[in-house]
Amino acid sequence: MTISVFDLFKIGVGPSSSHTVGPMMAARRFLLHLDGLGLLDKTTRVLTHLHGSLAHTGKGHATSSAILMGLQGEIPSDIDAPKIPDMIKDIIRSRRMMLLHKKSIEFIRKRDVIFDYQHTLPQHPNGMTFRAFDENGLVIKQRQYFSIGGGFVLSEDEIKDFSNSQNTHISSQNLTFNSADELLALCMQHHMTIAELVQHNENILRPEEDTRQGILDIWQVMEDCIHSGCTETGELPGGLHVKRRANKLYSALIKRTNASESPLIERPEHSMPQDLAVMDWVNLYALAVNEQNAAGGRVVTAPTNGAAGVIPAVLAYYVHFVNPQQSLSKEQGIVNFLLTATAIGTLFKQNASISAAEVGCQGEVGVACSMAAAGLTAVLGGSNDHIENAAEIGMEHNLGLTCDPIKGLVQIPCIERNTMGAIQAINASRLALIGDGSHKVSLDQVIETMRQTGKDMQEKYKETSQGGLAVSFIEC
């Protein structure tokens, strides 16, 4: 299965790619399926059951709200995030919903969205069952969908063939790889960098300029998210009373470094600071993004929402603090960074998971750290071997990372964890670049170790809020 850069980097809304973006897409897909069968006009009620992790942390992840938006036909990449609360209030108050903006039905949220804490569907922890009823109360269609991480959604039919489809080729021109070893071998055979190989595969799907512009648009959304996060103040929603910190940190950095306030995240006027100020800026970028995500703002899954701050923070570090190679413009550096990160994310997606409900947070922040380390190494002039080494280091030291969000909210420890992932990615890149690219443990071995670790990890540590910090935290 070839995964595009625009599969791993999708514009959506917070707080979760698997619990918000995915369910919104699944609900819309179910109704499009109904409409295609000519059953939408006959539908008078839609009932949704959320299973497994979607049930356990769905309230904190705004899953039921996402279902409502999806049933109305909204798309995560296009929806006006600030208007979502008012749209939800209108549905609750009126007890009516317009399916796909076409068919009005009665809709009672507590009755029609069920959190099923008892049953986890065997195919995946993030399962949903949709049922459509006619005016006589008879089920006219039932269908299951699975949100498998990063906003990817599979139907019950698609998930059966998912493991087999991972090894298929789009065309004979497509340079498909199923392991890091294969990726490096293909690059050597065709005399390509990893970014060039991914670009080659993207060119089969669309004109190269469209891919380039699409990637720059993705970066613009990331940068806009940083900007917005630096300006917002107050508490994050959800009841934990977590105060936003990005704005305060931004103001302190502006004062400390005499940086210009326009544009908001401009590099300080002097050369790279010799103290820890650079680390503070990277922390700021990650905090800003993940506070926006926690508030339900517009973010880029990278490769998930829970880890949405890692790659933008490291990419912003490159844009604002790294002197580019003479042969590489900053725009081309951004493109190469995200293309390289795509190759690494593809390996994790194919051979392990990017779903915290399957493998814990090592599949989110850990994968994002590995992707960011690889992307940064590429734009700093590292060889393909250096890039593979950096990606391996980035994941190796995130192995076993659990997902235990307090109250099911993507706030504690998720927001700070993104700052750690970003700093670790930069350090992984630096460690890789001081060597010659050779190392003892391969990226493929680390990915397999990550998969096995996730398989062995107890369910309570995999986005259910039933273990770890989620149960150790006592609210005063």
CSV table of C-alpha atoms in Angstrom, one decimal:
chain,number,residue,atom,x,y,z
A,1,MET,CA,0.0,0.0,0.0
A,2,THR,CA,1.4,3.4,-1.0
A,3,ILE,CA,0.7,6.1,1.5
A,4,SER,CA,0.7,9.7,0.2
A,5,VAL,CA,2.1,12.7,2.0
A,6,PHE,CA,-1.5,14.0,2.1
A,7,ASP,CA,-2.6,10.8,3.9
A,8,LEU,CA,-0.2,11.3,6.7
A,9,PHE,CA,-0.6,15.1,6.8
A,10,LYS,CA,-4.3,15.9,6.8
A,11,ILE,CA,-6.0,19.2,7.8
A,12,GLY,CA,-8.6,18.6,10.4
A,13,VAL,CA,-9.8,19.7,13.8
A,14,GLY,CA,-8.8,18.7,17.4
A,15,PRO,CA,-8.6,17.2,19.7
A,16,SER,CA,-7.9,13.7,18.2
A,17,SER,CA,-7.4,12.3,14.8
A,18,SER,CA,-8.6,8.8,15.7
A,19,HIS,CA,-11.4,9.9,18.1
A,20,THR,CA,-12.6,13.1,16.4
A,21,VAL,CA,-11.4,13.3,12.7
A,22,GLY,CA,-11.9,9.6,12.1
A,23,PRO,CA,-15.5,9.3,13.6
A,24,MET,CA,-16.5,12.5,11.7
A,25,MET,CA,-15.4,10.9,8.4
A,26,ALA,CA,-16.9,7.5,9.3
A,27,ALA,CA,-20.3,9.1,10.0
A,28,ARG,CA,-20.3,10.9,6.8
A,29,ARG,CA,-19.2,7.8,4.9
A,30,PHE,CA,-22.1,5.8,6.3
A,31,LEU,CA,-24.6,8.4,5.1
A,32,LEU,CA,-23.0,8.7,1.7
A,33,HIS,CA,-23.2,4.9,1.5
A,34,LEU,CA,-26.9,5.1,2.4
A,35,ASP,CA,-27.5,7.8,-0.1
A,36,GLY,CA,-25.8,5.8,-2.8
A,37,LEU,CA,-28.1,2.9,-2.1
A,38,GLY,CA,-31.2,5.2,-2.3
A,39,LEU,CA,-31.9,4.7,1.4
A,40,LEU,CA,-31.3,8.2,2.8
A,41,ASP,CA,-34.8,9.4,2.1
A,42,LYS,CA,-36.2,6.4,3.9
A,43,THR,CA,-34.1,7.0,7.0
A,44,THR,CA,-35.9,8.5,10.0
A,45,ARG,CA,-33.3,7.6,12.7
A,46,VAL,CA,-29.5,7.0,12.9
A,47,LEU,CA,-28.1,5.2,15.9
A,48,THR,CA,-24.4,5.1,16.6
A,49,HIS,CA,-22.6,2.8,19.0
A,50,LEU,CA,-19.0,3.7,20.0
A,51,HIS,CA,-16.9,0.7,21.1
A,52,GLY,CA,-13.7,0.2,22.9
A,53,SER,CA,-11.4,3.1,23.2
A,54,LEU,CA,-13.9,5.4,21.4
A,55,ALA,CA,-16.3,4.8,24.3
A,56,HIS,CA,-13.8,5.0,27.1
A,57,THR,CA,-12.2,8.3,26.1
A,58,GLY,CA,-14.9,9.5,23.6
A,59,LYS,CA,-16.3,12.2,25.8
A,60,GLY,CA,-13.0,13.8,26.5
A,61,HIS,CA,-12.1,13.5,22.8
A,62,ALA,CA,-15.4,15.1,21.6
A,63,THR,CA,-16.2,11.9,19.7
A,64,SER,CA,-20.0,12.3,19.9
A,65,SER,CA,-19.8,15.9,18.6
A,66,ALA,CA,-17.7,14.6,15.7
A,67,ILE,CA,-20.4,12.0,14.9
A,68,LEU,CA,-23.0,14.7,14.8
A,69,MET,CA,-20.9,16.9,12.5
A,70,GLY,CA,-20.2,13.9,10.2
A,71,LEU,CA,-23.9,12.9,10.0
A,72,GLN,CA,-24.6,16.4,8.9
A,73,GLY,CA,-22.1,16.0,6.1
A,74,GLU,CA,-19.3,18.1,7.5
A,75,ILE,CA,-15.7,17.4,6.5
A,76,PRO,CA,-12.8,17.8,9.0
A,77,SER,CA,-10.6,19.7,6.5
A,78,ASP,CA,-13.3,22.2,5.6
A,79,ILE,CA,-15.4,22.7,8.7
A,80,ASP,CA,-15.2,26.0,10.5
A,81,ALA,CA,-14.0,24.8,13.9
A,82,PRO,CA,-15.1,27.8,16.0
A,83,LYS,CA,-18.7,27.3,14.8
A,84,ILE,CA,-18.9,23.6,15.9
A,85,PRO,CA,-20.1,24.3,19.5
A,86,ASP,CA,-23.0,26.4,18.2
A,87,MET,CA,-23.9,23.8,15.6
A,88,ILE,CA,-24.0,21.2,18.4
A,89,LYS,CA,-26.1,23.4,20.6
A,90,ASP,CA,-28.6,23.9,17.7
A,91,ILE,CA,-29.0,20.1,17.3
A,92,ILE,CA,-29.4,19.5,21.0
A,93,ARG,CA,-31.9,22.3,21.4
A,94,SER,CA,-34.0,21.5,18.4
A,95,ARG,CA,-33.7,17.7,18.6
A,96,ARG,CA,-33.4,17.7,14.9
A,97,MET,CA,-30.6,17.1,12.4
A,98,MET,CA,-30.2,17.5,8.7
A,99,LEU,CA,-28.5,14.4,7.4
A,100,LEU,CA,-25.9,15.3,4.7
A,101,HIS,CA,-27.7,18.7,4.7
A,102,LYS,CA,-30.5,16.9,2.8
A,103,LYS,CA,-32.8,15.0,5.1
A,104,SER,CA,-34.2,16.3,8.3
A,105,ILE,CA,-34.7,13.7,11.1
A,106,GLU,CA,-35.3,13.7,14.9
A,107,PHE,CA,-32.0,13.3,16.7
A,108,ILE,CA,-31.6,13.0,20.5
A,109,ARG,CA,-27.9,12.9,21.3
A,110,LYS,CA,-28.2,10.8,24.5
A,111,ARG,CA,-30.4,8.3,22.8
A,112,ASP,CA,-28.7,8.2,19.4
A,113,VAL,CA,-25.0,8.1,20.3
A,114,ILE,CA,-24.3,5.2,22.7
A,115,PHE,CA,-21.0,4.8,24.5
A,116,ASP,CA,-20.5,1.0,24.6
A,117,TYR,CA,-18.0,0.5,27.4
A,118,GLN,CA,-18.5,-3.3,27.5
A,119,HIS,CA,-17.7,-4.4,23.9
A,120,THR,CA,-14.6,-3.9,21.9
A,121,LEU,CA,-14.9,-5.0,18.3
A,122,PRO,CA,-12.3,-7.6,17.5
A,123,GLN,CA,-11.0,-5.9,14.3
A,124,HIS,CA,-9.7,-2.7,16.1
A,125,PRO,CA,-10.1,-0.9,19.4
A,126,ASN,CA,-11.7,2.1,17.7
A,127,GLY,CA,-14.8,0.6,16.3
A,128,MET,CA,-18.2,2.2,15.4
A,129,THR,CA,-21.5,0.6,14.5
A,130,PHE,CA,-24.0,2.7,12.6
A,131,ARG,CA,-27.7,1.7,12.1
A,132,ALA,CA,-30.3,3.5,10.0
A,133,PHE,CA,-34.0,3.0,10.7
A,134,ASP,CA,-37.1,3.6,8.6
A,135,GLU,CA,-40.4,5.1,9.8
A,136,ASN,CA,-41.5,1.7,11.1
A,137,GLY,CA,-38.5,1.4,13.3
A,138,LEU,CA,-36.8,-1.3,11.2
A,139,VAL,CA,-33.1,-1.4,10.5
A,140,ILE,CA,-32.6,-0.7,6.8
A,141,LYS,CA,-28.8,-0.6,6.9
A,142,GLN,CA,-26.1,-1.5,9.4
A,143,ARG,CA,-22.4,-0.9,8.9
A,144,GLN,CA,-19.2,-0.8,11.0
A,145,TYR,CA,-16.3,1.5,10.6
A,146,PHE,CA,-12.9,1.6,12.3
A,147,SER,CA,-10.8,4.6,13.0
A,148,ILE,CA,-7.3,3.1,12.8
A,149,GLY,CA,-5.2,6.2,13.7
A,150,GLY,CA,-4.2,9.4,12.0
A,151,GLY,CA,-7.7,10.0,10.6
A,152,PHE,CA,-7.6,6.8,8.5
A,153,VAL,CA,-11.0,5.1,8.4
A,154,LEU,CA,-11.8,1.6,7.1
A,155,SER,CA,-15.2,0.0,6.6
A,156,GLU,CA,-15.8,-3.5,7.9
A,157,ASP,CA,-15.1,-4.8,4.4
A,158,GLU,CA,-11.9,-2.8,3.9
A,159,ILE,CA,-10.4,-3.8,7.2
A,160,LYS,CA,-10.6,-7.5,6.2
A,161,ASP,CA,-8.3,-6.8,3.3
A,162,PHE,CA,-6.1,-4.2,5.0
A,163,SER,CA,-3.2,-6.5,5.9
A,164,ASN,CA,-3.1,-7.9,2.3
A,165,SER,CA,-3.5,-4.5,0.7
A,166,GLN,CA,-0.4,-3.2,2.5
A,167,ASN,CA,1.8,-5.1,0.0
A,168,THR,CA,0.1,-4.0,-3.2
A,169,HIS,CA,1.5,-1.7,-5.8
A,170,ILE,CA,-0.3,1.2,-7.4
A,171,SER,CA,1.5,0.7,-10.7
A,172,SER,CA,4.7,-0.7,-12.1
A,173,GLN,CA,6.1,2.8,-12.0
A,174,ASN,CA,5.5,3.1,-8.2
A,175,LEU,CA,8.6,2.5,-6.1
A,176,THR,CA,6.9,0.6,-3.3
A,177,PHE,CA,8.8,-0.3,-0.2
A,178,ASN,CA,7.7,-2.4,2.8
A,179,SER,CA,10.7,-1.9,5.0
A,180,ALA,CA,13.4,0.6,5.7
A,181,ASP,CA,15.9,-1.8,4.1
A,182,GLU,CA,13.8,-1.9,0.9
A,183,LEU,CA,13.6,1.9,1.0
A,184,LEU,CA,17.3,2.4,1.3
A,185,ALA,CA,18.0,-0.2,-1.4
A,186,LEU,CA,15.5,1.5,-3.8
A,187,CYS,CA,17.2,4.8,-3.2
A,188,MET,CA,20.6,3.4,-3.9
A,189,GLN,CA,19.4,1.6,-7.0
A,190,HIS,CA,17.8,4.7,-8.5
A,191,HIS,CA,20.4,7.2,-7.1
A,192,MET,CA,17.7,9.1,-5.2
A,193,THR,CA,17.4,10.7,-1.8
A,194,ILE,CA,14.4,9.4,0.3
A,195,ALA,CA,12.6,12.7,-0.5
A,196,GLU,CA,13.1,12.2,-4.2
A,197,LEU,CA,11.8,8.7,-4.1
A,198,VAL,CA,8.6,9.8,-2.3
A,199,GLN,CA,8.3,12.7,-4.7
A,200,HIS,CA,8.5,10.1,-7.6
A,201,ASN,CA,5.6,8.2,-6.1
A,202,GLU,CA,3.6,11.4,-5.6
A,203,ASN,CA,4.1,12.3,-9.2
A,204,ILE,CA,2.2,9.2,-10.3
A,205,LEU,CA,-0.8,10.6,-8.4
A,206,ARG,CA,-0.7,14.3,-9.4
A,207,PRO,CA,1.5,16.9,-11.1
A,208,GLU,CA,4.7,17.7,-9.1
A,209,GLU,CA,3.8,21.3,-8.7
A,210,ASP,CA,0.5,20.4,-7.2
A,211,THR,CA,2.3,18.2,-4.6
A,212,ARG,CA,4.7,21.0,-3.9
A,213,GLN,CA,2.0,23.6,-3.4
A,214,GLY,CA,-0.1,21.2,-1.3
A,215,ILE,CA,2.8,20.6,1.0
A,216,LEU,CA,3.5,24.3,1.4
A,217,ASP,CA,-0.2,24.7,2.1
A,218,ILE,CA,0.1,22.1,4.9
A,219,TRP,CA,3.0,24.0,6.3
A,220,GLN,CA,1.0,27.2,6.2
A,221,VAL,CA,-1.8,25.6,8.3
A,222,MET,CA,0.9,24.4,10.7
A,223,GLU,CA,2.4,27.9,11.0
A,224,ASP,CA,-1.1,29.5,11.3
A,225,CYS,CA,-1.8,27.0,14.2
A,226,ILE,CA,1.4,28.1,15.9
A,227,HIS,CA,0.4,31.8,15.4
A,228,SER,CA,-3.1,31.2,16.9
A,229,GLY,CA,-1.8,29.2,19.8
A,230,CYS,CA,0.6,32.0,20.7
A,231,THR,CA,-2.2,34.6,20.9
A,232,GLU,CA,-4.9,32.6,22.7
A,233,THR,CA,-5.2,32.8,26.5
A,234,GLY,CA,-7.4,31.4,29.2
A,235,GLU,CA,-8.3,27.8,30.1
A,236,LEU,CA,-8.7,24.8,27.9
A,237,PRO,CA,-12.2,23.2,27.8
A,238,GLY,CA,-13.0,20.0,29.4
A,239,GLY,CA,-13.0,20.6,33.2
A,240,LEU,CA,-9.4,20.1,34.1
A,241,HIS,CA,-8.9,23.9,34.2
A,242,VAL,CA,-5.6,23.6,32.4
A,243,LYS,CA,-4.3,27.1,31.6
A,244,ARG,CA,-2.8,27.9,28.2
A,245,ARG,CA,0.9,28.6,28.5
A,246,ALA,CA,2.0,29.3,25.0
A,247,ASN,CA,1.1,33.0,25.1
A,248,LYS,CA,2.9,33.6,28.4
A,249,LEU,CA,6.0,31.8,27.1
A,250,TYR,CA,5.9,33.7,23.8
A,251,SER,CA,5.7,37.1,25.6
A,252,ALA,CA,8.7,36.1,27.8
A,253,LEU,CA,10.7,35.0,24.8
A,254,ILE,CA,10.0,38.2,22.9
A,255,LYS,CA,11.1,40.2,26.0
A,256,ARG,CA,14.2,38.1,26.6
A,257,THR,CA,15.5,37.9,23.0
A,258,ASN,CA,14.4,41.3,21.7
A,259,ALA,CA,12.7,39.5,18.8
A,260,SER,CA,10.4,41.4,16.5
A,261,GLU,CA,6.7,40.8,17.1
A,262,SER,CA,5.9,40.8,13.4
A,263,PRO,CA,5.6,38.1,12.1
A,264,LEU,CA,4.7,36.4,15.3
A,265,ILE,CA,7.3,33.6,15.2
A,266,GLU,CA,10.1,35.5,13.5
A,267,ARG,CA,13.6,34.4,14.3
A,268,PRO,CA,15.3,36.7,17.0
A,269,GLU,CA,17.3,39.5,15.4
A,270,HIS,CA,20.6,38.3,16.6
A,271,SER,CA,22.2,35.0,15.6
A,272,MET,CA,21.3,31.7,17.1
A,273,PRO,CA,21.2,32.1,21.0
A,274,GLN,CA,24.0,30.4,22.8
A,275,ASP,CA,21.8,29.4,25.8
A,276,LEU,CA,18.7,27.4,26.0
A,277,ALA,CA,16.5,30.0,24.3
A,278,VAL,CA,16.3,27.8,21.1
A,279,MET,CA,14.8,25.0,23.2
A,280,ASP,CA,12.3,27.4,24.6
A,281,TRP,CA,11.2,28.4,21.1
A,282,VAL,CA,10.8,24.8,20.1
A,283,ASN,CA,8.8,24.2,23.3
A,284,LEU,CA,6.7,27.2,22.4
A,285,TYR,CA,5.9,25.9,18.9
A,286,ALA,CA,4.8,22.5,20.2
A,287,LEU,CA,2.8,24.0,23.1
A,288,ALA,CA,1.0,26.4,20.8
A,289,VAL,CA,-0.1,23.7,18.4
A,290,ASN,CA,-1.3,21.2,21.0
A,291,GLU,CA,-3.2,23.8,23.0
A,292,GLN,CA,-5.0,24.6,19.8
A,293,ASN,CA,-5.6,20.9,19.3
A,294,ALA,CA,-6.9,20.5,22.8
A,295,ALA,CA,-9.3,23.4,22.2
A,296,GLY,CA,-10.7,21.8,19.1
A,297,GLY,CA,-8.9,24.2,16.7
A,298,ARG,CA,-7.7,23.6,13.2
A,299,VAL,CA,-4.6,21.5,13.1
A,300,VAL,CA,-2.7,19.1,10.8
A,301,THR,CA,-2.6,15.5,11.8
A,302,ALA,CA,1.1,14.8,11.8
A,303,PRO,CA,0.6,11.9,11.8
A,304,THR,CA,-2.0,12.2,14.5
A,305,ASN,CA,-3.7,15.0,16.4
A,306,GLY,CA,-2.4,13.9,19.7
A,307,ALA,CA,1.1,14.3,18.3
A,308,ALA,CA,0.3,17.2,16.1
A,309,GLY,CA,2.8,19.6,17.7
A,310,VAL,CA,6.0,17.6,17.2
A,311,ILE,CA,6.6,17.9,13.5
A,312,PRO,CA,5.5,21.6,13.2
A,313,ALA,CA,7.8,22.5,16.1
A,314,VAL,CA,10.8,20.8,14.5
A,315,LEU,CA,10.0,22.2,11.1
A,316,ALA,CA,9.6,25.7,12.6
A,317,TYR,CA,13.0,25.2,14.3
A,318,TYR,CA,14.4,24.5,10.8
A,319,VAL,CA,12.7,27.5,9.2
A,320,HIS,CA,13.5,30.0,11.9
A,321,PHE,CA,16.8,28.9,13.4
A,322,VAL,CA,18.8,26.8,10.8
A,323,ASN,CA,20.8,28.3,8.1
A,324,PRO,CA,19.8,26.5,4.9
A,325,GLN,CA,22.2,24.6,2.6
A,326,GLN,CA,23.3,26.9,-0.1
A,327,SER,CA,21.7,24.6,-2.7
A,328,LEU,CA,18.4,24.4,-0.9
A,329,SER,CA,15.8,27.1,-0.5
A,330,LYS,CA,13.7,27.2,2.7
A,331,GLU,CA,10.6,26.3,0.6
A,332,GLN,CA,12.4,23.3,-0.9
A,333,GLY,CA,13.6,22.4,2.6
A,334,ILE,CA,10.0,22.3,3.9
A,335,VAL,CA,9.0,20.1,1.0
A,336,ASN,CA,11.9,17.7,1.5
A,337,PHE,CA,11.4,17.6,5.2
A,338,LEU,CA,7.7,16.5,4.9
A,339,LEU,CA,8.4,14.1,2.0
A,340,THR,CA,11.1,12.4,4.0
A,341,ALA,CA,8.9,12.3,7.1
A,342,THR,CA,6.2,10.6,4.9
A,343,ALA,CA,8.5,7.7,4.1
A,344,ILE,CA,9.2,7.1,7.8
A,345,GLY,CA,5.5,7.4,8.8
A,346,THR,CA,4.6,5.0,6.0
A,347,LEU,CA,6.9,2.3,7.5
A,348,PHE,CA,5.3,2.7,10.9
A,349,LYS,CA,1.8,2.7,9.5
A,350,GLN,CA,2.4,-0.4,7.4
A,351,ASN,CA,4.4,-2.5,9.8
A,352,ALA,CA,3.1,-1.4,13.3
A,353,SER,CA,0.5,1.3,14.0
A,354,ILE,CA,0.0,5.0,14.6
A,355,SER,CA,-3.0,4.4,16.8
A,356,ALA,CA,-2.6,4.9,20.5
A,357,ALA,CA,-5.6,2.7,21.1
A,358,GLU,CA,-3.5,-0.1,19.5
A,359,VAL,CA,0.1,0.6,20.7
A,360,GLY,CA,0.0,3.5,23.2
A,361,CYS,CA,1.6,6.9,22.7
A,362,GLN,CA,4.7,5.4,21.2
A,363,GLY,CA,2.5,5.1,18.1
A,364,GLU,CA,1.7,8.9,18.2
A,365,VAL,CA,4.4,11.0,19.8
A,366,GLY,CA,7.0,8.3,19.2
A,367,VAL,CA,6.2,8.0,15.5
A,368,ALA,CA,6.0,11.8,15.2
A,369,CYS,CA,9.5,12.1,16.8
A,370,SER,CA,10.9,9.5,14.5
A,371,MET,CA,9.4,11.3,11.4
A,372,ALA,CA,10.6,14.7,12.6
A,373,ALA,CA,14.1,13.4,13.3
A,374,ALA,CA,14.3,12.0,9.8
A,375,GLY,CA,12.9,15.1,8.1
A,376,LEU,CA,15.3,17.4,9.9
A,377,THR,CA,18.3,15.2,9.2
A,378,ALA,CA,17.4,15.2,5.5
A,379,VAL,CA,17.3,19.1,5.3
A,380,LEU,CA,20.5,19.3,7.3
A,381,GLY,CA,22.3,17.4,4.5
A,382,GLY,CA,22.3,14.0,6.0
A,383,SER,CA,22.6,10.9,3.8
A,384,ASN,CA,19.9,8.3,3.5
A,385,ASP,CA,21.8,6.2,6.1
A,386,HIS,CA,21.9,9.2,8.5
A,387,ILE,CA,18.1,9.7,8.0
A,388,GLU,CA,17.4,6.0,8.8
A,389,ASN,CA,19.6,6.2,11.8
A,390,ALA,CA,17.9,9.4,13.1
A,391,ALA,CA,14.5,7.8,12.7
A,392,GLU,CA,15.6,4.8,14.6
A,393,ILE,CA,17.0,6.9,17.5
A,394,GLY,CA,13.8,8.9,17.6
A,395,MET,CA,11.6,5.8,18.2
A,396,GLU,CA,14.1,3.7,20.2
A,397,HIS,CA,13.8,6.1,23.1
A,398,ASN,CA,10.0,6.3,22.9
A,399,LEU,CA,9.5,2.5,23.1
A,400,GLY,CA,6.8,1.6,25.7
A,401,LEU,CA,5.3,5.1,25.9
A,402,THR,CA,1.8,4.7,27.2
A,403,CYS,CA,-1.3,6.6,26.4
A,404,ASP,CA,-3.1,7.5,29.6
A,405,PRO,CA,-4.8,10.9,29.2
A,406,ILE,CA,-6.4,12.3,32.3
A,407,LYS,CA,-10.2,12.4,32.0
A,408,GLY,CA,-9.8,11.3,28.4
A,409,LEU,CA,-8.7,14.8,27.4
A,410,VAL,CA,-5.8,15.4,25.1
A,411,GLN,CA,-4.2,17.7,27.6
A,412,ILE,CA,-2.3,16.0,30.4
A,413,PRO,CA,0.2,14.6,29.6
A,414,CYS,CA,-0.3,15.1,25.9
A,415,ILE,CA,0.5,18.7,25.5
A,416,GLU,CA,3.9,18.6,27.3
A,417,ARG,CA,4.7,15.3,25.7
A,418,ASN,CA,4.7,17.0,22.3
A,419,THR,CA,7.4,19.4,23.5
A,420,MET,CA,9.5,16.4,24.7
A,421,GLY,CA,9.0,14.7,21.3
A,422,ALA,CA,10.1,17.7,19.4
A,423,ILE,CA,13.3,18.3,21.5
A,424,GLN,CA,14.1,14.6,21.3
A,425,ALA,CA,13.7,14.6,17.5
A,426,ILE,CA,16.3,17.4,17.2
A,427,ASN,CA,18.7,15.6,19.5
A,428,ALA,CA,18.1,12.3,17.5
A,429,SER,CA,19.1,14.2,14.3
A,430,ARG,CA,22.2,15.7,15.9
A,431,LEU,CA,23.3,12.3,17.2
A,432,ALA,CA,22.8,10.7,13.8
A,433,LEU,CA,24.7,13.4,12.0
A,434,ILE,CA,27.8,13.1,14.1
A,435,GLY,CA,28.2,9.5,12.9
A,436,ASP,CA,28.6,7.9,9.5
A,437,GLY,CA,25.1,6.4,9.4
A,438,SER,CA,26.1,3.0,10.6
A,439,HIS,CA,24.5,1.7,13.8
A,440,LYS,CA,23.7,-1.6,15.6
A,441,VAL,CA,19.9,-1.5,15.7
A,442,SER,CA,18.0,-0.9,12.5
A,443,LEU,CA,14.9,1.1,12.0
A,444,ASP,CA,13.1,-2.1,10.9
A,445,GLN,CA,14.1,-3.8,14.1
A,446,VAL,CA,12.8,-0.9,16.2
A,447,ILE,CA,9.5,-0.8,14.3
A,448,GLU,CA,9.0,-4.5,15.0
A,449,THR,CA,10.0,-4.0,18.6
A,450,MET,CA,7.5,-1.1,18.9
A,451,ARG,CA,4.7,-3.3,17.4
A,452,GLN,CA,5.5,-6.2,19.8
A,453,THR,CA,5.6,-3.7,22.8
A,454,GLY,CA,2.2,-2.3,21.8
A,455,LYS,CA,0.8,-5.8,21.5
A,456,ASP,CA,2.1,-6.8,25.0
A,457,MET,CA,1.0,-3.5,26.6
A,458,GLN,CA,-2.0,-3.8,28.9
A,459,GLU,CA,-5.2,-2.3,27.5
A,460,LYS,CA,-5.5,0.2,30.3
A,461,TYR,CA,-2.4,2.0,29.0
A,462,LYS,CA,-3.8,2.3,25.5
A,463,GLU,CA,-6.1,5.4,25.3
A,464,THR,CA,-8.7,4.1,27.7
A,465,SER,CA,-7.9,6.4,30.6
A,466,GLN,CA,-8.1,3.3,32.9
A,467,GLY,CA,-4.5,3.3,34.0
A,468,GLY,CA,-1.3,5.3,34.6
A,469,LEU,CA,-1.7,9.1,35.1
A,470,ALA,CA,-5.4,8.9,34.3
A,471,VAL,CA,-6.1,7.0,37.6
A,472,SER,CA,-3.2,8.4,39.6
A,473,PHE,CA,-4.4,11.9,39.2
A,474,ILE,CA,-6.5,13.2,42.1
A,475,GLU,CA,-8.3,16.5,41.4
A,476,CYS,CA,-8.1,18.9,44.4
